[in-house]
Each structure stands twice: as structure tokens, then as C-alpha cells.
């Protein structure tokens, strides 16, 4: 390992090879604190060429690589496996020569000029989502992916997980924003197409293949991203609902009656109560509800905020006791109840986080069966908080109480989602936590095709071992 570290130091410079145990531990522990692994060191290359040299060096020594962006992942995909981990193929499978090297993309944070005519920009993998958004906004454009972790989450990390976020109903997930990437393969070779060309039929689309591949096929170093014309929010509303069924029904009415929805989010009553308790925010409505629907509506393109036709909302069946805000400040205040959920839950304990997708038409049944499913998992008393991107059927089930190491609750919830025709991972990725669950919502032939792709591009299994695919 010492000779690999010496090589990495020559490549990236001593300031960018970190091997102090405390510092390395910070990179090797994920945001949830549920996943902490062992790494030999952290290297922070400053260019694609340096990433390529790092990967060549690691491959030469048989040492695995864990690519990392903002380390805001929630399923263990951005951190190495724990000490002593071996591929699932069993004791006969060769152990790696040493614990993985974490390759941090944080220094690859450059942003190219916004191309207004193409509606695109080139961004380094380490650029944050808020950085890209501000850069696009300065040119009158908008980046379509937005999420609460925007100040830390990176372009590379969000591509690796195909992150969704709060604007998926409007612009689609990250996959829809990716027009090309530069990436380094396991052997150090570089593949790159940042031309932004959408016309072309020249074989496999590597950028799309790498989107959602969770660092198992290549290390992404830059991306060509699609941008959208800036759209101003005209109103944000928070409506009480009797439960998920009513929230879905109201969302449907608003969707049909009011054009240009920018976001539609669901929050359990318990979640909103928790946010108020932890943050000290005052309850937004006079009474308490079992569930809430938050919707953001675009104002007419050239108009200032506040120009949304509120009559249309009334016609769509918006309850009278809903909050409707049209000022910048008021809209931000309503968003806070949604945006501060994750931090509030983390302040209350180490949660089980199960990110699932369920067809919108099945959300009510899924939610109706959830509490019993969690109780029957037998992991003890549980505080259940469900929220998420209702318009695309992406729910975040957070469970406080059961031991973080006991995954019976996680398994039960994921199986319930699969039983409702859903997916066991929606936008956080499969990571380390869900590899064994893929077959619940994906045919065996598809998993085997993914394994073939992995074997072809990373035959030694050096890239993010133990993530996405079992073994
Ligand atoms: C969100 O939608 C994120 O806010 C985090 O995907 C979800 O904390 C979570 O479970
Ligand atoms: Zn989310």
C-alpha cells in the first residue's frame, strides 16, 4: 500500500492524498451514519488525466476504488465496505490487495460557459447542484434537478444514482438532463463525449449507461447537462389531506385543472409535526392533518410571482383551510416544512431510510398497508414518517426506533413496494444496502445482463465493489 500511496502522491500532489485515519474516516462514513467502511486513503485528483492515472495505479496494485462526490448518499454507495468484506461469491473469491482508495471528485468542480442556443452546460463531476443551478440562473436558465442536499450533492454523484428530487414531475430525473459525460474506465482509459449532440445513432449510449451505474462501471469526471428556460414559481400551496388516498386524489385534480406544476410533494402528518418539534417552526395550518400535499405552480413566463389564478385552485377542490403563498418569502416558508424533513429526522435518531417507487395509482394501498407491515417486521416500536415526490410515485419511508443494524423493517417495506408493482430503489440508488433486493422488482435476465456489462467493463471488479450488484 505504501508504494501505491507514493504513486498517488506523485499523480495528485501530497496535499491531495489524505491518509490520516480521522480524515479518511470522515470520507468513509456516509451521511446516515449507518454505513462506515475502511479505506486505505483518499485521493482528490484535479483533472480527468489525474483520475485516469489514479485508476491505472490502483488497477496495477489490485486495489479497489470507491468514487465519491458530495457523500450525501443514503444507501452506502459512496463509502467503502467494512473491514474484512469479501465479494458475495464466497470465501474462495479473492480478497482485494488492500482496502479501497476513495477517489473524491470535489476538486473537479469547474463550470463551462452556458450555451444558450443548445440549452446546455459542461460541468465538472464535483460541481455542486446549487453551483450548477446558480450558474444556469445567471444566464436565465434552470437546471432541472433540485434536491434538499443541493449545496453538497454533486453532478457526478447525482448522475451515478440518477437522482430525482423535487422537480422530476417537470423536467424528469437526472437521466433526462445528461447529454454526455467524460468518464474513466477501470483500466484508466478515458471515454468522453461532451459534444451535446442529440442527433446521432452510433451505437451504445455510454452516458446513459453510466447514469445510475453508481460508480461500478467508471468514474465520471465531467458531464454535458441540459438546461431549461428559467421558470418562476407563482404559488406554493400546502393542503391538508385525510391520508395518502386524499392527497393523491387532490394532486390529480390540481394536475388536471392547473397547468405548469413545478413540484408536488407528499408529507405524512407525523413528519410535519416532527419538523415543527425539531426546528421550532410554527405549524403552518390552524389544524393538524393526517397528511399534507405541497404543490408549486409556475407563474406565467414573463409575469412576476403572484400571478397564479387562484380560482383554478378552488375549482380543483383545494380545501379552504389550505395555505397558499405567492410571495418569495411565503413560498420559501412553506417549502421549509418539506425541505427540513431529512435533517429533522436525523436529529431525532438514526433512521431506516427506504426510498421506493410505487405506481401513483397504488400509493394509497401501499401507504394503507405500511404501518402494519412495519409492525409485523418484528423489529420493535417504530416511529414512521413517509414523505416524497408524489407526482412520480417516489416515497421516502423513514423509520425511527428499530436498531439501525436490524434490516427487517427495510426488507419488509421494500417487499411491500415490490408487491405493489413498485421498485426497491427510486432515486437514492441501490448502494450497499439493497443489492440483495434487486430481484424483487427486476427480472433475473435483466440483472444478469447488468452483471455481464459489469464484467466486461470492470473484469477485476475494482470499481465500487459490493455496490449495486451482489458479488
Ligand atoms: C428528499 O427527497 C431526499 O428530501 C431525502 O431524497 C429523502 O431523507 C430522505 O429519506
Ligand atoms: Zn427525494
Coordinates of N, CA and C and ligand atoms in Angstrom, one line a residue, residues 74 338 342 353 387 389 396 398 427-428, ligand 1:
X74 N -27.4 7.9 0.7 CA -28.2 7.4 1.9 C -28.2 5.9 1.9
X338 N -41.1 20.9 4.1 CA -40.7 19.8 3.3 C -39.2 19.6 3.3
X342 N -35.5 15.8 6.3 CA -34.4 14.9 6.4 C -33.5 15.3 7.6
X353 N -33.9 4.3 6.2 CA -34.4 5.1 5.1 C -34.7 4.2 3.9
X387 N -42.7 10.6 3.3 CA -42.8 11.8 2.5 C -42.2 11.5 1.1
X389 N -41.9 12.4 -3.4 CA -42.3 13.1 -4.6 C -43.5 12.3 -5.2
X396 N -40.3 8.3 0.4 CA -39.2 8.1 1.3 C -39.8 7.6 2.6
X398 N -39.2 6.7 6.2 CA -38.2 6.8 7.3 C -38.8 6.2 8.5
X427 N -34.6 6.8 -6.2 CA -33.6 7.8 -6.6 C -32.4 7.9 -5.8
X428 N -32.3 7.1 -4.7 CA -31.1 7.1 -3.9 C -30.1 6.1 -4.4
Ligands
LIG1 C1 -35.5 14.1 -0.3 O1 -36.4 13.9 -1.1 C2 -34.3 13.3 -0.3 O2 -35.6 15.1 0.5 C3 -34.0 12.6 1.0 O3 -34.4 12.3 -1.3 C4 -35.0 11.7 1.5 O4 -34.3 11.8 3.8 C5 -34.9 11.1 2.9 O5 -35.3 10.0 3.2

